[in-house]
PDB file of C-alpha atoms in Angstrom:
ATOM      1  CA  MET Q 288      42.139  93.508  65.143  1.00  0.00           C
ATOM      2  CA  LYS Q 289      45.461  94.277  63.723  1.00  0.00           C
ATOM      3  CA  ILE Q 290      46.162  96.369  67.032  1.00  0.00           C
ATOM      4  CA  ARG Q 291      44.945  93.586  69.083  1.00  0.00           C
ATOM      5  CA  THR Q 292      47.209  90.921  67.092  1.00  0.00           C
ATOM      6  CA  ILE Q 293      50.398  93.117  67.589  1.00  0.00           C
ATOM      7  CA  THR Q 294      49.744  94.010  71.382  1.00  0.00           C
ATOM      8  CA  LEU Q 295      49.123  90.185  71.422  1.00  0.00           C
ATOM      9  CA  THR Q 296      52.625  89.583  69.562  1.00  0.00           C
ATOM     10  CA  VAL Q 297      54.808  92.113  71.592  1.00  0.00           C
ATOM     11  CA  ALA Q 298      53.380  90.763  74.885  1.00  0.00           C
ATOM     12  CA  MET Q 299      54.035  87.061  74.138  1.00  0.00           C
ATOM     13  CA  ALA Q 300      57.620  88.206  72.906  1.00  0.00           C
ATOM     14  CA  ALA Q 301      58.018  89.796  76.421  1.00  0.00           C
ATOM     15  CA  LEU Q 302      56.705  86.961  78.120  1.00  0.00           C
ATOM     16  CA  LEU Q 303      59.391  84.683  76.437  1.00  0.00           C
ATOM     17  CA  PHE Q 304      62.426  86.652  76.700  1.00  0.00           C
ATOM     18  CA  ASN Q 305      61.593  87.224  80.416  1.00  0.00           C
ATOM     19  CA  CYS Q 306      60.814  83.787  81.551  1.00  0.00           C
ATOM     20  CA  ASN Q 307      62.353  80.418  81.291  1.00  0.00           C
ATOM     21  CA  VAL Q 308      60.132  78.300  79.072  1.00  0.00           C
ATOM     22  CA  ASP Q 309      60.431  74.480  78.900  1.00  0.00           C
ATOM     23  CA  GLN Q 310      58.766  72.675  75.812  1.00  0.00           C
ATOM     24  CA  LYS Q 311      56.973  69.717  76.608  1.00  0.00           C
ATOM     25  CA  LYS Q 312      54.637  69.016  73.334  1.00  0.00           C
ATOM     26  CA  GLU Q 313      55.187  69.754  69.476  1.00  0.00           C
ATOM     27  CA  ALA Q 314      52.952  72.512  68.252  1.00  0.00           C
ATOM     28  CA  GLU Q 315      49.983  71.488  65.642  1.00  0.00           C
ATOM     29  CA  LEU Q 316      47.867  74.220  63.811  1.00  0.00           C
ATOM     30  CA  PRO Q 317      44.222  73.506  63.998  1.00  0.00           C
ATOM     31  CA  SER Q 318      43.659  72.127  59.941  1.00  0.00           C
ATOM     32  CA  VAL Q 319      41.073  75.287  58.315  1.00  0.00           C
ATOM     33  CA  ASP Q 320      39.393  75.714  54.913  1.00  0.00           C
ATOM     34  CA  VAL Q 321      39.467  79.222  54.431  1.00  0.00           C
ATOM     35  CA  ASP Q 322      39.146  81.130  51.157  1.00  0.00           C
ATOM     36  CA  VAL Q 323      40.822  84.695  52.328  1.00  0.00           C
ATOM     37  CA  ASP Q 324      41.751  87.703  50.273  1.00  0.00           C
ATOM     38  CA  ALA Q 325      44.219  89.936  52.049  1.00  0.00           C
ATOM     39  CA  GLU Q 326      46.795  92.233  51.634  1.00  0.00           C
ATOM     40  CA  SER Q 327      50.622  91.697  52.565  1.00  0.00           C
ATOM     41  CA  GLY Q 328      50.792  92.997  56.436  1.00  0.00           C
ATOM     42  CA  GLN Q 329      54.255  94.600  57.870  1.00  0.00           C
ATOM     43  CA  LEU Q 330      55.622  93.996  61.306  1.00  0.00           C
ATOM     44  CA  PRO Q 331      56.488  96.667  63.371  1.00  0.00           C
ATOM     45  CA  THR Q 332      60.365  97.872  63.742  1.00  0.00           C
ATOM     46  CA  PHE Q 333      62.096  98.880  66.681  1.00  0.00           C
ATOM     47  CA  ASP Q 334      65.093 101.142  67.064  1.00  0.00           C
ATOM     48  CA  VAL Q 335      66.676  99.711  70.557  1.00  0.00           C
ATOM     49  CA  ASP Q 336      69.632 102.002  71.829  1.00  0.00           C
ATOM     50  CA  TRP Q 337      72.134 100.169  74.430  1.00  0.00           C
ATOM     51  CA  ALA Q 338      74.553 101.369  76.422  1.00  0.00           C
ATOM     52  CA  ASP Q 339      77.867 103.009  75.144  1.00  0.00           C
ATOM     53  CA  VAL Q 340      80.535 101.475  77.178  1.00  0.00           C
ATOM     54  CA  ASN Q 341      83.934 102.726  77.007  1.00  0.00           C
ATOM     55  CA  VAL Q 342      86.930 100.652  78.690  1.00  0.00           C
ATOM     56  CA  GLY Q 343      89.965 102.686  80.131  1.00  0.00           C
ATOM     57  CA  THR Q 344      91.697 103.979  83.060  1.00  0.00           C
ATOM     58  CA  THR Q 345      91.174 107.295  85.331  1.00  0.00           C
ATOM     59  CA  THR Q 346      93.270 108.864  87.972  1.00  0.00           C
ATOM     60  CA  LYS Q 347      91.991 108.613  91.319  1.00  0.00           C
ATOM     61  CA  THR Q 348      94.016 109.057  94.980  1.00  0.00           C
ATOM     62  CA  VAL Q 349      93.704 105.969  96.959  1.00  0.00           C
ATOM     63  CA  SER Q 350      95.588 104.491 100.068  1.00  0.00           C
ATOM     64  CA  VAL Q 351      97.555 101.852  98.940  1.00  0.00           C
ATOM     65  CA  PRO Q 352      99.897 100.169 101.915  1.00  0.00           C
ATOM     66  CA  LYS Q 353     103.714 100.297 101.347  1.00  0.00           C
ATOM     67  CA  VAL Q 354     106.995  99.348 102.766  1.00  0.00           C
ATOM     68  CA  VAL Q 355     109.364 102.039 103.473  1.00  0.00           C
ATOM     69  CA  ILE Q 356     112.849 100.793 104.279  1.00  0.00           C
ATOM     70  CA  VAL Q 357     115.209 103.699 105.311  1.00  0.00           C
ATOM     71  CA  MET Q 358     118.935 102.686 104.858  1.00  0.00           C
ATOM     72  CA  GLU Q 359     121.397 105.349 104.273  1.00  0.00           C
ATOM     73  CA  GLU Q 360     125.186 104.563 103.636  1.00  0.00           C
ATOM     74  CA  GLU Q 361     127.671 106.521 105.662  1.00  0.00           C
ATOM     75  CA  GLU Q 362     131.668 105.807 106.679  1.00  0.00           C
ATOM     76  CA  VAL Q 363     131.696 105.092 110.434  1.00  0.00           C
ATOM     77  CA  GLU Q 364     134.425 103.481 112.532  1.00  0.00           C
ATOM     78  CA  VAL Q 365     133.198  99.831 112.768  1.00  0.00           C
ATOM     79  CA  PRO Q 366     134.715  97.427 115.856  1.00  0.00           C
ATOM     80  CA  PHE Q 367     137.112  95.197 114.461  1.00  0.00           C
ATOM     81  CA  ILE Q 368     137.655  91.639 116.294  1.00  0.00           C
ATOM     82  CA  ASP Q 369     140.562  89.184 115.404  1.00  0.00           C
ATOM     83  CA  VAL Q 370     140.257  86.120 117.222  1.00  0.00           C
ATOM     84  CA  GLU Q 371     142.913  83.466 117.023  1.00  0.00           C
ATOM     85  CA  MET Q 372     142.247  80.049 118.656  1.00  0.00           C
ATOM     86  CA  PRO Q 373     144.945  78.058 120.458  1.00  0.00           C
ATOM     87  CA  ASP Q 374     144.900  75.584 117.952  1.00  0.00           C
ATOM     88  CA  ASP Q 375     144.680  77.853 114.996  1.00  0.00           C
ATOM     89  CA  ASN Q 376     148.098  76.860 112.711  1.00  0.00           C
ATOM     90  CA  ASP Q 377     147.992  79.801 110.425  1.00  0.00           C
ATOM     91  CA  ASP Q 378     146.396  82.938 109.332  1.00  0.00           C
ATOM     92  CA  THR Q 379     144.395  80.888 106.323  1.00  0.00           C
ATOM     93  CA  GLU Q 380     141.838  79.091 108.559  1.00  0.00           C
ATOM     94  CA  ARG Q 381     140.560  82.946 109.468  1.00  0.00           C
ATOM     95  CA  GLU Q 382     138.288  84.662 107.335  1.00  0.00           C
ATOM     96  CA  GLU Q 383     137.286  88.295 107.854  1.00  0.00           C
ATOM     97  CA  ARG Q 384     133.554  88.901 107.747  1.00  0.00           C
ATOM     98  CA  SER Q 385     130.933  91.335 109.086  1.00  0.00           C
ATOM     99  CA  ILE Q 386     128.409  90.315 111.651  1.00  0.00           C
ATOM    100  CA  VAL Q 387     125.480  92.448 111.198  1.00  0.00           C
ATOM    101  CA  ILE Q 388     122.290  92.723 113.322  1.00  0.00           C
ATOM    102  CA  GLU Q 389     119.108  94.424 111.884  1.00  0.00           C
ATOM    103  CA  ALA Q 390     115.629  95.237 113.363  1.00  0.00           C
ATOM    104  CA  GLU Q 391     112.416  96.333 111.523  1.00  0.00           C
ATOM    105  CA  VAL Q 392     110.788  98.830 113.454  1.00  0.00           C
ATOM    106  CA  THR Q 393     107.604 101.043 113.267  1.00  0.00           C
ATOM    107  CA  ASP Q 394     106.100 104.022 115.099  1.00  0.00           C
ATOM    108  CA  ASN Q 395     109.133 105.470 116.579  1.00  0.00           C
ATOM    109  CA  GLU Q 396     112.453 105.507 115.418  1.00  0.00           C
ATOM    110  CA  HIS Q 397     114.818 103.053 117.890  1.00  0.00           C
ATOM    111  CA  GLU Q 398     118.689 102.453 118.025  1.00  0.00           C
ATOM    112  CA  ILE Q 399     120.221  99.042 118.048  1.00  0.00           C
ATOM    113  CA  SER Q 400     123.870  98.445 119.058  1.00  0.00           C
ATOM    114  CA  ILE Q 401     125.932  95.373 119.641  1.00  0.00           C
ATOM    115  CA  LYS Q 402     126.703  95.414 123.402  1.00  0.00           C
ATOM    116  CA  GLU Q 403     128.544  92.239 124.143  1.00  0.00           C
ATOM    117  CA  ILE Q 404     130.222  89.397 122.461  1.00  0.00           C
ATOM    118  CA  TRP Q 405     130.590  85.993 124.062  1.00  0.00           C
ATOM    119  CA  ALA Q 406     132.534  83.101 123.157  1.00  0.00           C
ATOM    120  CA  SER Q 407     131.934  79.477 124.099  1.00  0.00           C
ATOM    121  CA  ASN Q 408     133.649  76.266 122.003  1.00  0.00           C
ATOM    122  CA  ASN Q 409     132.687  76.978 118.770  1.00  0.00           C
ATOM    123  CA  ASN Q 410     129.970  79.353 119.502  1.00  0.00           C
ATOM    124  CA  LEU Q 411     129.723  83.257 119.262  1.00  0.00           C
ATOM    125  CA  TYR Q 412     126.716  84.954 121.273  1.00  0.00           C
ATOM    126  CA  VAL Q 413     126.184  88.460 119.650  1.00  0.00           C
ATOM    127  CA  ILE Q 414     124.280  90.382 122.432  1.00  0.00           C
ATOM    128  CA  SER Q 415     122.687  93.740 121.056  1.00  0.00           C
ATOM    129  CA  GLU Q 416     120.490  96.393 122.633  1.00  0.00           C
ATOM    130  CA  LEU Q 417     117.181  97.613 121.028  1.00  0.00           C
ATOM    131  CA  MET Q 418     116.149 100.876 122.484  1.00  0.00           C
ATOM    132  CA  ALA Q 419     112.928 103.213 121.127  1.00  0.00           C
ATOM    133  CA  THR Q 420     113.903 107.130 120.948  1.00  0.00           C
ATOM    134  CA  ASP Q 421     111.476 110.045 121.018  1.00  0.00           C
ATOM    135  CA  GLN Q 422     111.539 110.760 117.672  1.00  0.00           C
ATOM    136  CA  THR Q 423     108.074 109.552 115.600  1.00  0.00           C
ATOM    137  CA  ILE Q 424     108.532 107.939 112.158  1.00  0.00           C
ATOM    138  CA  GLY Q 425     104.406 107.962 111.648  1.00  0.00           C
ATOM    139  CA  ASP Q 426     103.357 105.049 109.647  1.00  0.00           C
ATOM    140  CA  LYS Q 427     106.488 104.463 108.063  1.00  0.00           C
ATOM    141  CA  LYS Q 428     108.418 101.582 108.645  1.00  0.00           C
ATOM    142  CA  MET Q 429     112.363 101.482 109.211  1.00  0.00           C
ATOM    143  CA  ARG Q 430     115.044  99.434 109.807  1.00  0.00           C
ATOM    144  CA  VAL Q 431     118.044  99.913 111.992  1.00  0.00           C
ATOM    145  CA  SER Q 432     121.540  98.128 112.089  1.00  0.00           C
ATOM    146  CA  ASP Q 433     124.541  97.986 113.610  1.00  0.00           C
ATOM    147  CA  GLN Q 434     127.874  95.550 112.767  1.00  0.00           C
ATOM    148  CA  ILE Q 435     131.397  94.570 113.367  1.00  0.00           C
ATOM    149  CA  THR Q 436     133.888  93.135 111.783  1.00  0.00           C
ATOM    150  CA  LEU Q 437     135.314  89.682 112.546  1.00  0.00           C
ATOM    151  CA  LYS Q 438     138.310  87.568 111.689  1.00  0.00           C
ATOM    152  CA  ALA Q 439     137.958  84.236 112.994  1.00  0.00           C
ATOM    153  CA  ARG Q 440     137.900  80.280 111.608  1.00  0.00           C
ATOM    154  CA  ASP Q 441     134.125  79.673 110.817  1.00  0.00           C
ATOM    155  CA  LEU Q 442     132.028  79.682 113.930  1.00  0.00           C
ATOM    156  CA  ASN Q 443     128.338  79.438 115.132  1.00  0.00           C
ATOM    157  CA  VAL Q 444     126.945  82.705 115.373  1.00  0.00           C
ATOM    158  CA  LYS Q 445     123.519  83.616 117.462  1.00  0.00           C
ATOM    159  CA  HIS Q 446     121.947  86.636 118.016  1.00  0.00           C
ATOM    160  CA  PHE Q 447     120.059  88.052 120.989  1.00  0.00           C
ATOM    161  CA  ILE Q 448     118.491  90.890 121.305  1.00  0.00           C
ATOM    162  CA  VAL Q 449     117.778  92.604 124.835  1.00  0.00           C
ATOM    163  CA  GLY Q 450     114.446  94.697 124.468  1.00  0.00           C
ATOM    164  CA  GLU Q 451     110.848  94.578 123.018  1.00  0.00           C
ATOM    165  CA  ARG Q 452     110.369  92.699 119.841  1.00  0.00           C
ATOM    166  CA  PRO Q 453     108.536  95.144 117.385  1.00  0.00           C
ATOM    167  CA  ASP Q 454     105.678  93.513 115.896  1.00  0.00           C
ATOM    168  CA  ARG Q 455     107.304  92.723 112.626  1.00  0.00           C
ATOM    169  CA  VAL Q 456     108.001  89.411 110.561  1.00  0.00           C
ATOM    170  CA  PHE Q 457     111.369  90.625 109.811  1.00  0.00           C
ATOM    171  CA  ASN Q 458     112.099  90.489 113.712  1.00  0.00           C
ATOM    172  CA  THR Q 459     111.533  86.720 114.112  1.00  0.00           C
ATOM    173  CA  GLN Q 460     115.070  85.675 113.132  1.00  0.00           C
ATOM    174  CA  HIS Q 461     116.450  86.726 115.912  1.00  0.00           C
ATOM    175  CA  THR Q 462     116.208  85.763 119.957  1.00  0.00           C
ATOM    176  CA  TYR Q 463     114.689  88.424 122.085  1.00  0.00           C
ATOM    177  CA  VAL Q 464     115.230  88.667 125.837  1.00  0.00           C
ATOM    178  CA  LYS Q 465     113.786  91.004 128.469  1.00  0.00           C
ATOM    179  CA  ASN Q 466     117.518  91.656 130.125  1.00  0.00           C
ATOM    180  CA  MET Q 467     120.622  90.122 130.482  1.00  0.00           C
ATOM    181  CA  GLU Q 468     119.538  88.075 133.414  1.00  0.00           C
ATOM    182  CA  ALA Q 469     117.060  86.471 131.298  1.00  0.00           C
ATOM    183  CA  LEU Q 470     119.859  86.026 128.444  1.00  0.00           C
ATOM    184  CA  LYS Q 471     122.446  84.006 130.924  1.00  0.00           C
ATOM    185  CA  SER Q 472     119.608  81.509 131.668  1.00  0.00           C
ATOM    186  CA  LYS Q 473     119.266  80.675 127.883  1.00  0.00           C
ATOM    187  CA  ILE Q 474     122.948  80.281 127.573  1.00  0.00           C
ATOM    188  CA  GLU Q 475     124.679  76.582 128.671  1.00  0.00           C
ATOM    189  CA  GLY Q 476     127.991  76.087 129.844  1.00  0.00           C
ATOM    190  CA  ASP Q 477     131.050  78.352 130.703  1.00  0.00           C
ATOM    191  CA  TYR Q 478     131.831  81.414 128.210  1.00  0.00           C
ATOM    192  CA  LYS Q 479     134.047  84.557 127.837  1.00  0.00           C
ATOM    193  CA  VAL Q 480     133.368  87.625 127.041  1.00  0.00           C
ATOM    194  CA  ILE Q 481     135.527  88.715 123.754  1.00  0.00           C
ATOM    195  CA  TYR Q 482     133.866  92.204 123.226  1.00  0.00           C
ATOM    196  CA  LYS Q 483     132.305  94.712 125.071  1.00  0.00           C
ATOM    197  CA  LYS Q 484     131.012  98.359 124.290  1.00  0.00           C
TER     198      LYS Q 484
END
């Protein structure tokens, strides 16, 4: 009888812990008039071992996307253009500044070079050429640049790059054209070539 009671108690406990029970009515024990003489009993005890959990870090080798930008400083001769407009009164209206062109490339090394500068009214059109070389750079990314120094009054500068636009978000800031003829169709009005490499 004791074993049956213990088994029934354990089974009921397992059922209660493994299912969702909604109580519909209050329990009421039957009234019984019994004269019983019994010794006190003992419920079974259980020693439950749970998983030992440790939180920390471990070192693993994983592939992590990285942007590698290769920029090196070196002294080079930079073209200098001094633009004096006919109505410039003195040298104070003109400022010296660098005009820089950059492109971000993948797969192969590229060279970018400012080839020409056209002037029209208060606009300067800086025309550069982007060409891929045979040297591969693997899965790295790099930026290539060229620059000139310009001394002039404040002018509107627009960059055009002759060549194929590399598929990088950085390269959306300038206009890419296939060739010089395609570029000429984009420029309205007359212009004067003030620099040619």
